[in-house]
Amino acid sequence: MTIDEASRRYNIPLDILHEYESWGLCGAVKKMMGAWQYDDTDLERLSLIMTLHDIGFANSETETYMKLLVEDEDGGDQRLNMLEQKRKGILDEIHFREKQLNHLDYLRYSIRKGQRQTTEQE
C-alpha cells in the first residue's frame, strides 16, 4: 500500500506518514516504483502513533516511544514509564480543571444567591 493509499484508507495525515518514514522505523517498508509500500506491521505501528498523538504525546515523545518499541528489546520499562508520566500529567490536569469548575460553580452560586436576596427584598 502506498503512502497516499494508507493516508486515504486509514485517515492518517500525510505529515504523520512522512514523519514515520523519517524516523527510519519503516523496516518492513519497501520502496517499489518510487513509492513506499506499507505492510501490516507498518499499519499497526501507524495506528499506535495515532493513539500516542491522541493521548497528547508530542512528536519527539512519539518518536522516542516508537524507537524504544522497534529498536530496544528492553524498552518496555521505559515505554511504561513514559505512559505513566503522561497519565500523571493528564490526571494533574483533570484535578486542576476540577478545581477551576469548583471555583466557577461557587461564583455562579454567589450570583444566584445575591439575585434571590434582591428579589426577596423587593
mmCIF file with all atom_site columns, N, CA, C and O in Angstrom, residues 51-83:
data_model
loop_
_atom_site.group_PDB
_atom_site.id
_atom_site.type_symbol
_atom_site.label_atom_id
_atom_site.label_alt_id
_atom_site.label_comp_id
_atom_site.label_asym_id
_atom_site.label_entity_id
_atom_site.label_seq_id
_atom_site.pdbx_PDB_ins_code
_atom_site.Cartn_x
_atom_site.Cartn_y
_atom_site.Cartn_z
_atom_site.occupancy
_atom_site.B_iso_or_equiv
_atom_site.pdbx_formal_charge
_atom_site.auth_seq_id
_atom_site.auth_comp_id
_atom_site.auth_asym_id
_atom_site.auth_atom_id
_atom_site.pdbx_PDB_model_num
ATOM 1   N N  . THR A 1 51 ? -2.554 6.804  18.150 1.00 0.00 ? 51 THR A N  1
ATOM 2   C CA . THR A 1 51 ? -3.018 6.715  19.537 1.00 0.00 ? 51 THR A CA 1
ATOM 3   C C  . THR A 1 51 ? -2.155 7.581  20.441 1.00 0.00 ? 51 THR A C  1
ATOM 4   O O  . THR A 1 51 ? -2.678 8.312  21.290 1.00 0.00 ? 51 THR A O  1
ATOM 5   N N  . LEU A 1 52 ? -0.843 7.513  20.271 1.00 0.00 ? 52 LEU A N  1
ATOM 6   C CA . LEU A 1 52 ? 0.060  8.329  21.090 1.00 0.00 ? 52 LEU A CA 1
ATOM 7   C C  . LEU A 1 52 ? -0.207 9.813  20.877 1.00 0.00 ? 52 LEU A C  1
ATOM 8   O O  . LEU A 1 52 ? -0.235 10.591 21.838 1.00 0.00 ? 52 LEU A O  1
ATOM 9   N N  . HIS A 1 53 ? -0.421 10.210 19.637 1.00 0.00 ? 53 HIS A N  1
ATOM 10  C CA . HIS A 1 53 ? -0.748 11.610 19.357 1.00 0.00 ? 53 HIS A CA 1
ATOM 11  C C  . HIS A 1 53 ? -2.079 11.984 20.022 1.00 0.00 ? 53 HIS A C  1
ATOM 12  O O  . HIS A 1 53 ? -2.210 13.060 20.601 1.00 0.00 ? 53 HIS A O  1
ATOM 13  N N  . ASP A 1 54 ? -3.052 11.089 19.950 1.00 0.00 ? 54 ASP A N  1
ATOM 14  C CA . ASP A 1 54 ? -4.376 11.359 20.520 1.00 0.00 ? 54 ASP A CA 1
ATOM 15  C C  . ASP A 1 54 ? -4.325 11.543 22.038 1.00 0.00 ? 54 ASP A C  1
ATOM 16  O O  . ASP A 1 54 ? -5.126 12.290 22.590 1.00 0.00 ? 54 ASP A O  1
ATOM 17  N N  . ILE A 1 55 ? -3.409 10.845 22.716 1.00 0.00 ? 55 ILE A N  1
ATOM 18  C CA . ILE A 1 55 ? -3.343 10.978 24.174 1.00 0.00 ? 55 ILE A CA 1
ATOM 19  C C  . ILE A 1 55 ? -2.395 12.085 24.612 1.00 0.00 ? 55 ILE A C  1
ATOM 20  O O  . ILE A 1 55 ? -2.169 12.266 25.808 1.00 0.00 ? 55 ILE A O  1
ATOM 21  N N  . GLY A 1 56 ? -1.868 12.830 23.646 1.00 0.00 ? 56 GLY A N  1
ATOM 22  C CA . GLY A 1 56 ? -1.115 14.025 23.994 1.00 0.00 ? 56 GLY A CA 1
ATOM 23  C C  . GLY A 1 56 ? 0.392  13.921 23.875 1.00 0.00 ? 56 GLY A C  1
ATOM 24  O O  . GLY A 1 56 ? 1.105  14.825 24.325 1.00 0.00 ? 56 GLY A O  1
ATOM 25  N N  . PHE A 1 57 ? 0.907  12.858 23.288 1.00 0.00 ? 57 PHE A N  1
ATOM 26  C CA . PHE A 1 57 ? 2.348  12.762 23.106 1.00 0.00 ? 57 PHE A CA 1
ATOM 27  C C  . PHE A 1 57 ? 2.787  13.786 22.059 1.00 0.00 ? 57 PHE A C  1
ATOM 28  O O  . PHE A 1 57 ? 2.164  13.920 21.015 1.00 0.00 ? 57 PHE A O  1
ATOM 29  N N  . ALA A 1 58 ? 3.872  14.486 22.357 1.00 0.00 ? 58 ALA A N  1
ATOM 30  C CA . ALA A 1 58 ? 4.494  15.382 21.376 1.00 0.00 ? 58 ALA A CA 1
ATOM 31  C C  . ALA A 1 58 ? 5.206  14.521 20.338 1.00 0.00 ? 58 ALA A C  1
ATOM 32  O O  . ALA A 1 58 ? 5.465  13.331 20.567 1.00 0.00 ? 58 ALA A O  1
ATOM 33  N N  . ASN A 1 59 ? 5.548  15.115 19.214 1.00 0.00 ? 59 ASN A N  1
ATOM 34  C CA . ASN A 1 59 ? 6.226  14.360 18.155 1.00 0.00 ? 59 ASN A CA 1
ATOM 35  C C  . ASN A 1 59 ? 7.511  13.715 18.666 1.00 0.00 ? 59 ASN A C  1
ATOM 36  O O  . ASN A 1 59 ? 7.789  12.553 18.361 1.00 0.00 ? 59 ASN A O  1
ATOM 37  N N  . SER A 1 60 ? 8.288  14.462 19.450 1.00 0.00 ? 60 SER A N  1
ATOM 38  C CA . SER A 1 60 ? 9.554  13.921 19.951 1.00 0.00 ? 60 SER A CA 1
ATOM 39  C C  . SER A 1 60 ? 9.317  12.750 20.906 1.00 0.00 ? 60 SER A C  1
ATOM 40  O O  . SER A 1 60 ? 10.062 11.768 20.896 1.00 0.00 ? 60 SER A O  1
ATOM 41  N N  . GLU A 1 61 ? 8.272  12.840 21.725 1.00 0.00 ? 61 GLU A N  1
ATOM 42  C CA . GLU A 1 61 ? 7.934  11.744 22.635 1.00 0.00 ? 61 GLU A CA 1
ATOM 43  C C  . GLU A 1 61 ? 7.488  10.512 21.853 1.00 0.00 ? 61 GLU A C  1
ATOM 44  O O  . GLU A 1 61 ? 7.849  9.381  22.194 1.00 0.00 ? 61 GLU A O  1
ATOM 45  N N  . THR A 1 62 ? 6.694  10.752 20.827 1.00 0.00 ? 62 THR A N  1
ATOM 46  C CA . THR A 1 62 ? 6.215  9.652  19.996 1.00 0.00 ? 62 THR A CA 1
ATOM 47  C C  . THR A 1 62 ? 7.389  8.958  19.314 1.00 0.00 ? 62 THR A C  1
ATOM 48  O O  . THR A 1 62 ? 7.471  7.725  19.289 1.00 0.00 ? 62 THR A O  1
ATOM 49  N N  . GLU A 1 63 ? 8.310  9.750  18.797 1.00 0.00 ? 63 GLU A N  1
ATOM 50  C CA . GLU A 1 63 ? 9.480  9.175  18.133 1.00 0.00 ? 63 GLU A CA 1
ATOM 51  C C  . GLU A 1 63 ? 10.292 8.324  19.120 1.00 0.00 ? 63 GLU A C  1
ATOM 52  O O  . GLU A 1 63 ? 10.673 7.192  18.806 1.00 0.00 ? 63 GLU A O  1
ATOM 53  N N  . THR A 1 64 ? 10.526 8.855  20.308 1.00 0.00 ? 64 THR A N  1
ATOM 54  C CA . THR A 1 64 ? 11.271 8.107  21.325 1.00 0.00 ? 64 THR A CA 1
ATOM 55  C C  . THR A 1 64 ? 10.567 6.809  21.673 1.00 0.00 ? 64 THR A C  1
ATOM 56  O O  . THR A 1 64 ? 11.180 5.739  21.726 1.00 0.00 ? 64 THR A O  1
ATOM 57  N N  . TYR A 1 65 ? 9.253  6.894  21.894 1.00 0.00 ? 65 TYR A N  1
ATOM 58  C CA . TYR A 1 65 ? 8.467  5.713  22.240 1.00 0.00 ? 65 TYR A CA 1
ATOM 59  C C  . TYR A 1 65 ? 8.572  4.656  21.144 1.00 0.00 ? 65 TYR A C  1
ATOM 60  O O  . TYR A 1 65 ? 8.802  3.479  21.411 1.00 0.00 ? 65 TYR A O  1
ATOM 61  N N  . MET A 1 66 ? 8.405  5.076  19.908 1.00 0.00 ? 66 MET A N  1
ATOM 62  C CA . MET A 1 66 ? 8.418  4.135  18.793 1.00 0.00 ? 66 MET A CA 1
ATOM 63  C C  . MET A 1 66 ? 9.802  3.526  18.596 1.00 0.00 ? 66 MET A C  1
ATOM 64  O O  . MET A 1 66 ? 9.922  2.344  18.285 1.00 0.00 ? 66 MET A O  1
ATOM 65  N N  . LYS A 1 67 ? 10.853 4.324  18.782 1.00 0.00 ? 67 LYS A N  1
ATOM 66  C CA . LYS A 1 67 ? 12.204 3.770  18.655 1.00 0.00 ? 67 LYS A CA 1
ATOM 67  C C  . LYS A 1 67 ? 12.467 2.745  19.750 1.00 0.00 ? 67 LYS A C  1
ATOM 68  O O  . LYS A 1 67 ? 13.097 1.725  19.512 1.00 0.00 ? 67 LYS A O  1
ATOM 69  N N  . LEU A 1 68 ? 11.982 3.028  20.954 1.00 0.00 ? 68 LEU A N  1
ATOM 70  C CA . LEU A 1 68 ? 12.114 2.048  22.039 1.00 0.00 ? 68 LEU A CA 1
ATOM 71  C C  . LEU A 1 68 ? 11.371 0.762  21.686 1.00 0.00 ? 68 LEU A C  1
ATOM 72  O O  . LEU A 1 68 ? 11.852 -0.335 21.960 1.00 0.00 ? 68 LEU A O  1
ATOM 73  N N  . LEU A 1 69 ? 10.226 0.905  21.086 1.00 0.00 ? 69 LEU A N  1
ATOM 74  C CA . LEU A 1 69 ? 9.424  -0.262 20.698 1.00 0.00 ? 69 LEU A CA 1
ATOM 75  C C  . LEU A 1 69 ? 10.135 -1.101 19.644 1.00 0.00 ? 69 LEU A C  1
ATOM 76  O O  . LEU A 1 69 ? 10.211 -2.318 19.742 1.00 0.00 ? 69 LEU A O  1
ATOM 77  N N  . VAL A 1 70 ? 10.678 -0.440 18.643 1.00 0.00 ? 70 VAL A N  1
ATOM 78  C CA . VAL A 1 70 ? 11.232 -1.134 17.490 1.00 0.00 ? 70 VAL A CA 1
ATOM 79  C C  . VAL A 1 70 ? 12.675 -1.588 17.715 1.00 0.00 ? 70 VAL A C  1
ATOM 80  O O  . VAL A 1 70 ? 13.041 -2.692 17.331 1.00 0.00 ? 70 VAL A O  1
ATOM 81  N N  . GLU A 1 71 ? 13.471 -0.747 18.360 1.00 0.00 ? 71 GLU A N  1
ATOM 82  C CA . GLU A 1 71 ? 14.907 -0.998 18.401 1.00 0.00 ? 71 GLU A CA 1
ATOM 83  C C  . GLU A 1 71 ? 15.403 -1.631 19.691 1.00 0.00 ? 71 GLU A C  1
ATOM 84  O O  . GLU A 1 71 ? 16.499 -2.170 19.722 1.00 0.00 ? 71 GLU A O  1
ATOM 85  N N  . ASP A 1 72 ? 14.638 -1.545 20.765 1.00 0.00 ? 72 ASP A N  1
ATOM 86  C CA . ASP A 1 72 ? 15.164 -1.948 22.065 1.00 0.00 ? 72 ASP A CA 1
ATOM 87  C C  . ASP A 1 72 ? 14.290 -3.026 22.686 1.00 0.00 ? 72 ASP A C  1
ATOM 88  O O  . ASP A 1 72 ? 13.154 -2.777 23.060 1.00 0.00 ? 72 ASP A O  1
ATOM 89  N N  . GLU A 1 73 ? 14.863 -4.205 22.816 1.00 0.00 ? 73 GLU A N  1
ATOM 90  C CA . GLU A 1 73 ? 14.117 -5.307 23.411 1.00 0.00 ? 73 GLU A CA 1
ATOM 91  C C  . GLU A 1 73 ? 13.750 -5.032 24.861 1.00 0.00 ? 73 GLU A C  1
ATOM 92  O O  . GLU A 1 73 ? 12.739 -5.500 25.364 1.00 0.00 ? 73 GLU A O  1
ATOM 93  N N  . ASP A 1 74 ? 14.603 -4.266 25.558 1.00 0.00 ? 74 ASP A N  1
ATOM 94  C CA . ASP A 1 74 ? 14.370 -3.954 26.970 1.00 0.00 ? 74 ASP A CA 1
ATOM 95  C C  . ASP A 1 74 ? 13.661 -2.617 27.155 1.00 0.00 ? 74 ASP A C  1
ATOM 96  O O  . ASP A 1 74 ? 13.645 -2.079 28.251 1.00 0.00 ? 74 ASP A O  1
ATOM 97  N N  . GLY A 1 75 ? 13.089 -2.069 26.100 1.00 0.00 ? 75 GLY A N  1
ATOM 98  C CA . GLY A 1 75 ? 12.454 -0.760 26.164 1.00 0.00 ? 75 GLY A CA 1
ATOM 99  C C  . GLY A 1 75 ? 11.090 -0.754 26.813 1.00 0.00 ? 75 GLY A C  1
ATOM 100 O O  . GLY A 1 75 ? 10.497 0.301  26.991 1.00 0.00 ? 75 GLY A O  1
ATOM 101 N N  . GLY A 1 76 ? 10.574 -1.921 27.192 1.00 0.00 ? 76 GLY A N  1
ATOM 102 C CA . GLY A 1 76 ? 9.240  -1.993 27.783 1.00 0.00 ? 76 GLY A CA 1
ATOM 103 C C  . GLY A 1 76 ? 9.128  -1.168 29.051 1.00 0.00 ? 76 GLY A C  1
ATOM 104 O O  . GLY A 1 76 ? 8.136  -0.469 29.254 1.00 0.00 ? 76 GLY A O  1
ATOM 105 N N  . ASP A 1 77 ? 10.138 -1.229 29.904 1.00 0.00 ? 77 ASP A N  1
ATOM 106 C CA . ASP A 1 77 ? 10.102 -0.452 31.144 1.00 0.00 ? 77 ASP A CA 1
ATOM 107 C C  . ASP A 1 77 ? 10.111 1.044  30.852 1.00 0.00 ? 77 ASP A C  1
ATOM 108 O O  . ASP A 1 77 ? 9.393  1.810  31.495 1.00 0.00 ? 77 ASP A O  1
ATOM 109 N N  . GLN A 1 78 ? 10.917 1.452  29.895 1.00 0.00 ? 78 GLN A N  1
ATOM 110 C CA . GLN A 1 78 ? 10.983 2.872  29.541 1.00 0.00 ? 78 GLN A CA 1
ATOM 111 C C  . GLN A 1 78 ? 9.672  3.345  28.911 1.00 0.00 ? 78 GLN A C  1
ATOM 112 O O  . GLN A 1 78 ? 9.203  4.436  29.208 1.00 0.00 ? 78 GLN A O  1
ATOM 113 N N  . ARG A 1 79 ? 9.099  2.509  28.067 1.00 0.00 ? 79 ARG A N  1
ATOM 114 C CA . ARG A 1 79 ? 7.814  2.877  27.452 1.00 0.00 ? 79 ARG A CA 1
ATOM 115 C C  . ARG A 1 79 ? 6.724  2.954  28.508 1.00 0.00 ? 79 ARG A C  1
ATOM 116 O O  . ARG A 1 79 ? 5.910  3.880  28.510 1.00 0.00 ? 79 ARG A O  1
ATOM 117 N N  . LEU A 1 80 ? 6.727  2.002  29.440 1.00 0.00 ? 80 LEU A N  1
ATOM 118 C CA . LEU A 1 80 ? 5.755  2.028  30.530 1.00 0.00 ? 80 LEU A CA 1
ATOM 119 C C  . LEU A 1 80 ? 5.936  3.285  31.371 1.00 0.00 ? 80 LEU A C  1
ATOM 120 O O  . LEU A 1 80 ? 4.959  3.937  31.749 1.00 0.00 ? 80 LEU A O  1
ATOM 121 N N  . ASN A 1 81 ? 7.172  3.671  31.634 1.00 0.00 ? 81 ASN A N  1
ATOM 122 C CA . ASN A 1 81 ? 7.449  4.890  32.386 1.00 0.00 ? 81 ASN A CA 1
ATOM 123 C C  . ASN A 1 81 ? 6.918  6.125  31.646 1.00 0.00 ? 81 ASN A C  1
ATOM 124 O O  . ASN A 1 81 ? 6.338  7.025  32.259 1.00 0.00 ? 81 ASN A O  1
ATOM 125 N N  . MET A 1 82 ? 7.113  6.154  30.336 1.00 0.00 ? 82 MET A N  1
ATOM 126 C CA . MET A 1 82 ? 6.595  7.274  29.543 1.00 0.00 ? 82 MET A CA 1
ATOM 127 C C  . MET A 1 82 ? 5.074  7.355  29.665 1.00 0.00 ? 82 MET A C  1
ATOM 128 O O  . MET A 1 82 ? 4.504  8.443  29.819 1.00 0.00 ? 82 MET A O  1
ATOM 129 N N  . LEU A 1 83 ? 4.413  6.196  29.593 1.00 0.00 ? 83 LEU A N  1
ATOM 130 C CA . LEU A 1 83 ? 2.951  6.170  29.698 1.00 0.00 ? 83 LEU A CA 1
ATOM 131 C C  . LEU A 1 83 ? 2.495  6.591  31.095 1.00 0.00 ? 83 LEU A C  1
ATOM 132 O O  . LEU A 1 83 ? 1.513  7.327  31.237 1.00 0.00 ? 83 LEU A O  1
#
